[in-house]
mmCIF file of N, CA and C in Angstrom:
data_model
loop_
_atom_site.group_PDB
_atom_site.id
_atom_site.type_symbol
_atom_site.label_atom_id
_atom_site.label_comp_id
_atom_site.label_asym_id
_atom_site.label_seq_id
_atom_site.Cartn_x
_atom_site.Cartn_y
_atom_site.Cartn_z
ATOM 1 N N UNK A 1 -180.304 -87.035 -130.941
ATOM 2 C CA UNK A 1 -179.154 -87.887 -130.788
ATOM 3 C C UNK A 1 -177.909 -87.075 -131.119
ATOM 4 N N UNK A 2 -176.775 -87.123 -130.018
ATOM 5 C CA UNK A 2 -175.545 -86.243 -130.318
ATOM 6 C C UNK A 2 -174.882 -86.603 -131.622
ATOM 7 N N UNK A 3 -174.677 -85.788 -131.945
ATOM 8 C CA UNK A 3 -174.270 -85.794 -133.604
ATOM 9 C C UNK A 3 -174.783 -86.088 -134.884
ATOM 10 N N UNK A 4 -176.082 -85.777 -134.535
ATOM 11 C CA UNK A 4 -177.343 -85.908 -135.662
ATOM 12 C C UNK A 4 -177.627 -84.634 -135.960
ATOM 13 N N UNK A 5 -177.576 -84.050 -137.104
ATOM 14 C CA UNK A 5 -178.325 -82.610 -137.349
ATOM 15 C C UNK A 5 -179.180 -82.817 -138.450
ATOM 16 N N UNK A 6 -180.241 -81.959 -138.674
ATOM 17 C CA UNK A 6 -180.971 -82.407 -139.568
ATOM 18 C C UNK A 6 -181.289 -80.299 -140.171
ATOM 19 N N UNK A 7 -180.712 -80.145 -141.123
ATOM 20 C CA UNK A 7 -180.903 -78.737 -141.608
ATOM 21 C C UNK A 7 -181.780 -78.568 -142.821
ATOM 22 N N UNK A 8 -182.798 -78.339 -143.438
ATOM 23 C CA UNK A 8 -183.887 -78.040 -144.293
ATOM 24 C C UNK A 8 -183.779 -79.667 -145.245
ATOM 25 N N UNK A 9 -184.130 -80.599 -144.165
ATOM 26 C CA UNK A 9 -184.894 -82.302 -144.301
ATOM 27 C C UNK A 9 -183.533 -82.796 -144.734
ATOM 28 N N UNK A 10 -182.078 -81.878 -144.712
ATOM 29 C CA UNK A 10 -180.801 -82.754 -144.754
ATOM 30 C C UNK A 10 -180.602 -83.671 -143.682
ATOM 31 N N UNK A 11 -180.022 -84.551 -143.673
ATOM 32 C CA UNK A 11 -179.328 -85.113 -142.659
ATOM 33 C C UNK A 11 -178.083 -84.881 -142.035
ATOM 34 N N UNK A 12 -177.164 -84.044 -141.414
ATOM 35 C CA UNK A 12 -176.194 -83.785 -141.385
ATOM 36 C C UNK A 12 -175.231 -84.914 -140.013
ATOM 37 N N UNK A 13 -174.064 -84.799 -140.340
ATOM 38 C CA UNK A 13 -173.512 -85.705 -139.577
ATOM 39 C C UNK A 13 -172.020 -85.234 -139.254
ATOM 40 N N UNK A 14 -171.544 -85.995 -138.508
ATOM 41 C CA UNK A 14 -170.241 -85.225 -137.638
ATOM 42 C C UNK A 14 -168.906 -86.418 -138.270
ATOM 43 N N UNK A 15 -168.083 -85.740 -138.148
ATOM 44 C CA UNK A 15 -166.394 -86.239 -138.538
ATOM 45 C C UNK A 15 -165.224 -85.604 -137.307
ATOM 46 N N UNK A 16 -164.804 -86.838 -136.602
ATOM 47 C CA UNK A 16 -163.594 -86.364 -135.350
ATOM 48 C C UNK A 16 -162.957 -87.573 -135.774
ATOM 49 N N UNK A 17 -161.919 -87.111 -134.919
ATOM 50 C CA UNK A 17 -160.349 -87.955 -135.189
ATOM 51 C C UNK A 17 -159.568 -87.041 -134.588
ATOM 52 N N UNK A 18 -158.250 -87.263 -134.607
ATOM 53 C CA UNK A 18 -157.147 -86.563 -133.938
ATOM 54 C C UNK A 18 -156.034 -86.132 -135.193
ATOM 55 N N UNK A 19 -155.423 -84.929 -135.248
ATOM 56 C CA UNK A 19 -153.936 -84.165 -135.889
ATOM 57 C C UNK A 19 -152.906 -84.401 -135.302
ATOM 58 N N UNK A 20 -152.339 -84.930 -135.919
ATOM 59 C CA UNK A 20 -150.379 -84.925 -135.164
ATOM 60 C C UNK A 20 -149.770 -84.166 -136.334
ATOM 61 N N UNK A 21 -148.807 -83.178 -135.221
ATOM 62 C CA UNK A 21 -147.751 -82.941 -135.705
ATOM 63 C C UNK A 21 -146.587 -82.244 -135.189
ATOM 64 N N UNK A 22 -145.548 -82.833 -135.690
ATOM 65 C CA UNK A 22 -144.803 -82.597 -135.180
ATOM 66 C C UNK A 22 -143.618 -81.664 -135.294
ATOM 67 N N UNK A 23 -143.592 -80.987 -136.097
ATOM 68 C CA UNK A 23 -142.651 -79.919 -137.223
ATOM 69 C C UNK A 23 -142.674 -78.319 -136.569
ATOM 70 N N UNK A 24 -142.068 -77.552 -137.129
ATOM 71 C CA UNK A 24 -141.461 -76.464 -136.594
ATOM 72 C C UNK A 24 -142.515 -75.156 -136.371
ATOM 73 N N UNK A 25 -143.290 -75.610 -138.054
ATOM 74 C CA UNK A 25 -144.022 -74.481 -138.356
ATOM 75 C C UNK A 25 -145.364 -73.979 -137.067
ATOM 76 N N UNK A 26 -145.540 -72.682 -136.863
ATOM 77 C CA UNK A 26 -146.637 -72.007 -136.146
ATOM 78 C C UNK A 26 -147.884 -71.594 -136.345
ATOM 79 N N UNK A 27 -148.908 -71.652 -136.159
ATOM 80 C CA UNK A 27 -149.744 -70.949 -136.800
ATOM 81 C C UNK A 27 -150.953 -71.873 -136.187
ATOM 82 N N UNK A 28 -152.422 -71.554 -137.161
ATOM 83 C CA UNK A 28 -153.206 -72.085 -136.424
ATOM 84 C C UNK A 28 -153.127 -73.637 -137.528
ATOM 85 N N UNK A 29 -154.066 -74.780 -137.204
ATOM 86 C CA UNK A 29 -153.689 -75.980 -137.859
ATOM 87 C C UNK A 29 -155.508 -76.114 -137.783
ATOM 88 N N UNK A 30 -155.332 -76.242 -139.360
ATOM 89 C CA UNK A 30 -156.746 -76.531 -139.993
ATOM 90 C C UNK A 30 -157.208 -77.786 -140.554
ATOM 91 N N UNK A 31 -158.316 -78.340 -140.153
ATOM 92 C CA UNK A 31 -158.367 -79.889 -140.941
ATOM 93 C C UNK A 31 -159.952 -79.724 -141.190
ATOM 94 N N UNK A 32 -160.111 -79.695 -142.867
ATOM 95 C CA UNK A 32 -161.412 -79.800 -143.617
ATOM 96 C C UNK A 32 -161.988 -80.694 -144.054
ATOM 97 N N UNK A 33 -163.252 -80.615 -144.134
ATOM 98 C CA UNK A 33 -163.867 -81.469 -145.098
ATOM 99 C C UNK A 33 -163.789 -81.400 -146.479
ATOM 100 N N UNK A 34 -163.205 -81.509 -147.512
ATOM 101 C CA UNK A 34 -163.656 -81.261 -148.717
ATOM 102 C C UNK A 34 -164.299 -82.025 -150.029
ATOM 103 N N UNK A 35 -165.316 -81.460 -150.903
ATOM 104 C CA UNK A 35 -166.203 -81.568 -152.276
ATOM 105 C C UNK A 35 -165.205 -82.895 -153.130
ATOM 106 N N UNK A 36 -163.958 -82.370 -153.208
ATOM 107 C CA UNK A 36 -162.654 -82.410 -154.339
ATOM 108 C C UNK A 36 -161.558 -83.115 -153.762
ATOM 109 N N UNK A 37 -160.811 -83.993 -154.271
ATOM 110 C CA UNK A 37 -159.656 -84.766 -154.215
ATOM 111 C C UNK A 37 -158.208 -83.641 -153.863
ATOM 112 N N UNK A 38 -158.360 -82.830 -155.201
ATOM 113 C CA UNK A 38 -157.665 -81.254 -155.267
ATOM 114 C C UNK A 38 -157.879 -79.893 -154.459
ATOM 115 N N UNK A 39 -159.394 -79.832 -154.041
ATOM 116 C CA UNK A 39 -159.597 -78.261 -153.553
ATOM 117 C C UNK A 39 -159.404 -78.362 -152.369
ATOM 118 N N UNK A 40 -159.489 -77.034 -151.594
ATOM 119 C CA UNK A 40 -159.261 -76.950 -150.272
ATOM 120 C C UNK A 40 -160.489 -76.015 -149.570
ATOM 121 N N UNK A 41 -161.371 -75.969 -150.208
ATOM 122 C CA UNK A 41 -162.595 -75.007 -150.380
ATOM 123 C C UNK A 41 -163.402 -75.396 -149.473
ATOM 124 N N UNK A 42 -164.491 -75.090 -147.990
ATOM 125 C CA UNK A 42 -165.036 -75.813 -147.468
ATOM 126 C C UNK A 42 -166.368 -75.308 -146.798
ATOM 127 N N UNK A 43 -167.203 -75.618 -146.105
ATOM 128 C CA UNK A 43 -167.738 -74.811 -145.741
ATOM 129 C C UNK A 43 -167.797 -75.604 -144.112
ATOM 130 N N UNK A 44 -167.052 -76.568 -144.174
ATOM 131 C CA UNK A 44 -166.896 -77.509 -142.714
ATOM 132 C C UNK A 44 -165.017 -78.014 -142.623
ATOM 133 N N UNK A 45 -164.865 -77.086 -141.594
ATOM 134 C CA UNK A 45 -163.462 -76.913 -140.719
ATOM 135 C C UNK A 45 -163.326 -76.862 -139.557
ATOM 136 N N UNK A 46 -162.504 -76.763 -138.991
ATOM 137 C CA UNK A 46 -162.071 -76.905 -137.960
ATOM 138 C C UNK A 46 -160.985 -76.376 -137.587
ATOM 139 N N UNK A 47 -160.411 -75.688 -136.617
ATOM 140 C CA UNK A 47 -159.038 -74.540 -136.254
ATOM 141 C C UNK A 47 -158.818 -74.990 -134.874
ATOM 142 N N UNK A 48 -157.451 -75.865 -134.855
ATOM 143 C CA UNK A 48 -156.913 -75.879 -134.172
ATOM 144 C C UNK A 48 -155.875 -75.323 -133.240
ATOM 145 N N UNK A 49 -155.459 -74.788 -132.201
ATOM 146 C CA UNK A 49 -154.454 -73.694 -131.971
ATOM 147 C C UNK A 49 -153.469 -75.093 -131.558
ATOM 148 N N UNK A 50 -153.431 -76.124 -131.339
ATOM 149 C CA UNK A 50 -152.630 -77.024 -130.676
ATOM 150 C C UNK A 50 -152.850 -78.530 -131.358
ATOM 151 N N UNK A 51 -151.970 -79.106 -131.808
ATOM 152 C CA UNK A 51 -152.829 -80.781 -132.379
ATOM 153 C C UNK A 51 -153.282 -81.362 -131.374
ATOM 154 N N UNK A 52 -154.151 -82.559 -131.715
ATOM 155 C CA UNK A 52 -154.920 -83.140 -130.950
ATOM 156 C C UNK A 52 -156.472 -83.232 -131.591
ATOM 157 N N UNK A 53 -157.366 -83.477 -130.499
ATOM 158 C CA UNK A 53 -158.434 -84.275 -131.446
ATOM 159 C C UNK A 53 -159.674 -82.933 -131.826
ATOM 160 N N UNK A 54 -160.221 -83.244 -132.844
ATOM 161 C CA UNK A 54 -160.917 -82.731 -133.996
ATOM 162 C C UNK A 54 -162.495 -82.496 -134.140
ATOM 163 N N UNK A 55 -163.803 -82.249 -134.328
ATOM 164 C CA UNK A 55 -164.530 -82.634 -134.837
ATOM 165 C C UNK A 55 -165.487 -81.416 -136.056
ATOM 166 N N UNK A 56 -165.672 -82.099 -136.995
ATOM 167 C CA UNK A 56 -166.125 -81.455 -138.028
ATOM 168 C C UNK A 56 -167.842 -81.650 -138.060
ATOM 169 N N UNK A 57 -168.536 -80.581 -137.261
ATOM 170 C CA UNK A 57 -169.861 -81.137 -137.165
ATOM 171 C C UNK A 57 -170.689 -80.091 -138.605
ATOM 172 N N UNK A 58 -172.084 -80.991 -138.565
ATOM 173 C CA UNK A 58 -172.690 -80.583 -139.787
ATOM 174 C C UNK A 58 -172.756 -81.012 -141.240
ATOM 175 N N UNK A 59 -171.502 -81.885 -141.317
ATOM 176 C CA UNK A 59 -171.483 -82.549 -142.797
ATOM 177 C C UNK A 59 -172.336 -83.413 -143.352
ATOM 178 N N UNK A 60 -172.812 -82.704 -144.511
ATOM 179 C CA UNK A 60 -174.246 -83.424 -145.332
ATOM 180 C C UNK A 60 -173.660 -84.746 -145.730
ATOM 181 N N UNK A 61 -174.629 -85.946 -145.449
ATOM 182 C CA UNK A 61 -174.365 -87.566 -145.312
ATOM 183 C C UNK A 61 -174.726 -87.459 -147.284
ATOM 184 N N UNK A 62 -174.286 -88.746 -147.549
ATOM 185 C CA UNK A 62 -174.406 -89.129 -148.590
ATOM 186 C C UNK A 62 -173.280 -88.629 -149.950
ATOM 187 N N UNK A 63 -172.780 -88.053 -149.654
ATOM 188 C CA UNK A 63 -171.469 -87.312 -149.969
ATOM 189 C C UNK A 63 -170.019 -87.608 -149.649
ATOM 190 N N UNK A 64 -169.310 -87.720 -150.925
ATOM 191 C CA UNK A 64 -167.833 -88.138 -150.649
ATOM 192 C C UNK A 64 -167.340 -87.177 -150.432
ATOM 193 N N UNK A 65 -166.406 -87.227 -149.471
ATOM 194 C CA UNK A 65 -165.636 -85.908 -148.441
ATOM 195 C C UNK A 65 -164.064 -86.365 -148.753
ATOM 196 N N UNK A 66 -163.104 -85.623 -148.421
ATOM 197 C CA UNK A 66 -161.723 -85.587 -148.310
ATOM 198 C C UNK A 66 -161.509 -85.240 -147.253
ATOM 199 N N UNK A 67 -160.676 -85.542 -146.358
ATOM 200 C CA UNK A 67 -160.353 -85.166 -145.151
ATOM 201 C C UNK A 67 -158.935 -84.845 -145.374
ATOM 202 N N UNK A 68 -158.592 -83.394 -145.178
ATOM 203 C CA UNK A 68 -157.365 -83.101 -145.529
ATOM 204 C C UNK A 68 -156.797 -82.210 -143.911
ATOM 205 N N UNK A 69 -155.670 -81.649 -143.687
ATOM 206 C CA UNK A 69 -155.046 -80.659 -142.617
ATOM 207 C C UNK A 69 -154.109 -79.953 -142.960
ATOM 208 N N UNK A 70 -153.800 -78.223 -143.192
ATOM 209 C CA UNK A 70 -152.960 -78.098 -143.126
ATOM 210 C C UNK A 70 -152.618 -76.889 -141.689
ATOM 211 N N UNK A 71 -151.281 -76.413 -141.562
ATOM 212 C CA UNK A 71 -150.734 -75.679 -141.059
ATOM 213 C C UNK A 71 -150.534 -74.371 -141.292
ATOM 214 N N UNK A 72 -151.583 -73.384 -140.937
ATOM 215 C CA UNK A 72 -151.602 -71.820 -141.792
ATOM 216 C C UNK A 72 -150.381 -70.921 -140.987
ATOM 217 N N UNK A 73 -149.432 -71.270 -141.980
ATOM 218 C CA UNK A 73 -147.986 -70.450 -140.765
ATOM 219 C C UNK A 73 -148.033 -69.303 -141.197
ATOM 220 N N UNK A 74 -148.330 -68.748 -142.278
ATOM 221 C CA UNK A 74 -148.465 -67.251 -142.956
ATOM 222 C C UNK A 74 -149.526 -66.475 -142.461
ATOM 223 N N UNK A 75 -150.966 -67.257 -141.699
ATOM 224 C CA UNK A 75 -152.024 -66.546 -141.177
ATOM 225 C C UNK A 75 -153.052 -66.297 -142.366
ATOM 226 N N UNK A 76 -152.450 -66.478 -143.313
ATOM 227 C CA UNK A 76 -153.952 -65.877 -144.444
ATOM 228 C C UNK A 76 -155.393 -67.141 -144.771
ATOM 229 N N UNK A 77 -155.400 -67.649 -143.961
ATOM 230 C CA UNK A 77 -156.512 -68.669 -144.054
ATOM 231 C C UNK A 77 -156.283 -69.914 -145.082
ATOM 232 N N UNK A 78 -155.677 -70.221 -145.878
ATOM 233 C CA UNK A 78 -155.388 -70.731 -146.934
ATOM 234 C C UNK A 78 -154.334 -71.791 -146.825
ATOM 235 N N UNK A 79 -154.402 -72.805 -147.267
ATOM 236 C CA UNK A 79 -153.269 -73.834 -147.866
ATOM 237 C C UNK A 79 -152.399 -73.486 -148.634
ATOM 238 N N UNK A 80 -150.942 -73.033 -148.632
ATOM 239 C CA UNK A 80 -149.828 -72.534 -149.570
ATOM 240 C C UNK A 80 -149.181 -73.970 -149.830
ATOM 241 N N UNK A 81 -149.341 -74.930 -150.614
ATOM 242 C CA UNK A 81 -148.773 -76.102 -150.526
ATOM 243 C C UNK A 81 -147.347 -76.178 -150.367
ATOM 244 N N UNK A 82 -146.966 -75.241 -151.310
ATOM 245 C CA UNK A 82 -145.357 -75.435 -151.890
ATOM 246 C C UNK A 82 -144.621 -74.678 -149.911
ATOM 247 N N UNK A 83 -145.683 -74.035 -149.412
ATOM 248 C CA UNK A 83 -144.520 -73.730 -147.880
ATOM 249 C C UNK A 83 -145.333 -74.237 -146.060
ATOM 250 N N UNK A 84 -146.197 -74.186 -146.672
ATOM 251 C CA UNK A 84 -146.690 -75.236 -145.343
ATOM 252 C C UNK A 84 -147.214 -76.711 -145.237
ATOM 253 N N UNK A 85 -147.396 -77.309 -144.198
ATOM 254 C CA UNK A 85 -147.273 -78.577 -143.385
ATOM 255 C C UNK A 85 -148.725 -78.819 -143.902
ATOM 256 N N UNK A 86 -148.395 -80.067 -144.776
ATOM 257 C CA UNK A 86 -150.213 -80.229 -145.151
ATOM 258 C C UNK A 86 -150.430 -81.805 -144.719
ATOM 259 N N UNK A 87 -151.511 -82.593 -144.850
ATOM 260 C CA UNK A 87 -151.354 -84.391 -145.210
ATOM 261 C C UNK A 87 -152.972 -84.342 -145.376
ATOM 262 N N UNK A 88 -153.225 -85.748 -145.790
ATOM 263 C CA UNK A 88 -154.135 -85.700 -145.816
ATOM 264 C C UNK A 88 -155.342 -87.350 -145.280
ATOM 265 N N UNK A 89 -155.799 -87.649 -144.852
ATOM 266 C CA UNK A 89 -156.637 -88.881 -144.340
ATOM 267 C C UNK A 89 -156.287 -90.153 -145.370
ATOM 268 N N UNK A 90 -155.613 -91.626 -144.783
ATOM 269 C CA UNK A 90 -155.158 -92.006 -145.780
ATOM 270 C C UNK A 90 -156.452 -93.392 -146.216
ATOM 271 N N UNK A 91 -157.715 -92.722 -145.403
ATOM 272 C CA UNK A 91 -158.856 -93.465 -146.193
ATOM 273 C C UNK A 91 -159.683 -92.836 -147.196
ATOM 274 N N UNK A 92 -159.470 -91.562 -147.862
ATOM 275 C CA UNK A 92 -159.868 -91.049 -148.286
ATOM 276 C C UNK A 92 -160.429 -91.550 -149.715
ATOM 277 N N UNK A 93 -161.456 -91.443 -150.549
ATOM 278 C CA UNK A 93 -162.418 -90.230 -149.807
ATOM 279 C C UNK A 93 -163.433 -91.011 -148.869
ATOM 280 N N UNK A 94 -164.511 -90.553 -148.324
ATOM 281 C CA UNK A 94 -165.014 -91.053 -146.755
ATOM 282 C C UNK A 94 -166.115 -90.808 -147.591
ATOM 283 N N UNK A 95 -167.043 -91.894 -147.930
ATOM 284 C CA UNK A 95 -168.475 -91.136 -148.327
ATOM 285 C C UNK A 95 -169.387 -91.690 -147.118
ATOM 286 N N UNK A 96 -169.920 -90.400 -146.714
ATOM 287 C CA UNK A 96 -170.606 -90.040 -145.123
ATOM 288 C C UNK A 96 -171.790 -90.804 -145.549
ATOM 289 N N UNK A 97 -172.151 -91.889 -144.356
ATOM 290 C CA UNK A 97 -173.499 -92.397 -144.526
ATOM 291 C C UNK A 97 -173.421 -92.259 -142.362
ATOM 292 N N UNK A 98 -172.906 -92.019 -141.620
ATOM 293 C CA UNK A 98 -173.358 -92.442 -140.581
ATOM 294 C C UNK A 98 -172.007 -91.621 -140.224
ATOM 295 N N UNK A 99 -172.030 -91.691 -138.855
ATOM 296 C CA UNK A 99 -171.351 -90.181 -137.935
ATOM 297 C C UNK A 99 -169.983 -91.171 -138.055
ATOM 298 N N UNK A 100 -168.683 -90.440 -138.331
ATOM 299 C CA UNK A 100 -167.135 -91.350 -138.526
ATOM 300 C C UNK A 100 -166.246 -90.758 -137.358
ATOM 301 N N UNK A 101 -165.958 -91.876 -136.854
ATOM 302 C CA UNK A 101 -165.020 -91.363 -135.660
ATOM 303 C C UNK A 101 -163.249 -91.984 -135.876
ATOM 304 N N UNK A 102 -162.761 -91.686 -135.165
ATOM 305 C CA UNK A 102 -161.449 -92.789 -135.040
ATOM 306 C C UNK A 102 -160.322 -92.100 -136.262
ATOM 307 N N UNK A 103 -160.746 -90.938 -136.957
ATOM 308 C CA UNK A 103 -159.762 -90.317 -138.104
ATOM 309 C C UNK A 103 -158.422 -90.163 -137.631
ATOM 310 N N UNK A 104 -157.733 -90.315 -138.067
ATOM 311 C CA UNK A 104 -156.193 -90.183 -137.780
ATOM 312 C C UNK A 104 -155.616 -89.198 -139.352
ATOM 313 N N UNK A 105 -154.761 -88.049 -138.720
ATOM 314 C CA UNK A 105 -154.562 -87.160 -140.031
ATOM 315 C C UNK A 105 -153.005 -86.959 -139.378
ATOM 316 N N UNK A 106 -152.549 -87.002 -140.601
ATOM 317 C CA UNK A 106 -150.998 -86.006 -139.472
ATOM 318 C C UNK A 106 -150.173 -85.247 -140.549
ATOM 319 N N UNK A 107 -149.576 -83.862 -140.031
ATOM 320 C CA UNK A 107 -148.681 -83.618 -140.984
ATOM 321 C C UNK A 107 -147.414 -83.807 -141.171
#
């Protein structure tokens, strides 16, 4: 079934939605899953070269996620809060029991 993964008897599951934004900054535009309310640490992302819609496949179910995005205008992979375009999912946190569609994120 599309968007079912199942990796050593995990269940894994998928997260899409769409990025808006509308601001000056360049670069590529990243929207993660994350562990933490605070971190930006992930091992499920997504790189956008253009906003628009998203999907974060692979995320282990049963787990509260953050759905955050930012705007890497410096290029170094990373969230610089204090100088780029960040926001973050305003249902957060999402605890994954079944595949979530319909996310809306914007910076």
């Amino acid at each position: 079934m599309l968007g079912f993964h199942e990796i050593e008897g995990e269940l894994r599951l998928t997260i899409s939605g769409t990025l808006a934004y509308a601001g000056g900054q360049t670069g590529l535009l990243w929207v993660v899953a994350a562990a933490a309310p605070s971190g930006w640490e992930t091992n499920h992302a997504a790189a956008l070269t253009v906003p628009g819609a998203f999907t974060l496949t692979n995320v282990p179910n049963g787990t509260n996620w953050w759905l955050k995005a930012f705007r890497d205008s410096n290029g170094n992979g990373g969230c610089d809060a204090a100088t780029e375009a960040q926001g973050a999912y305003t249902g957060n946190p999402i605890l994954l029991t079944t595949n979530v569609g319909g996310v809306a994120l914007a910076l």
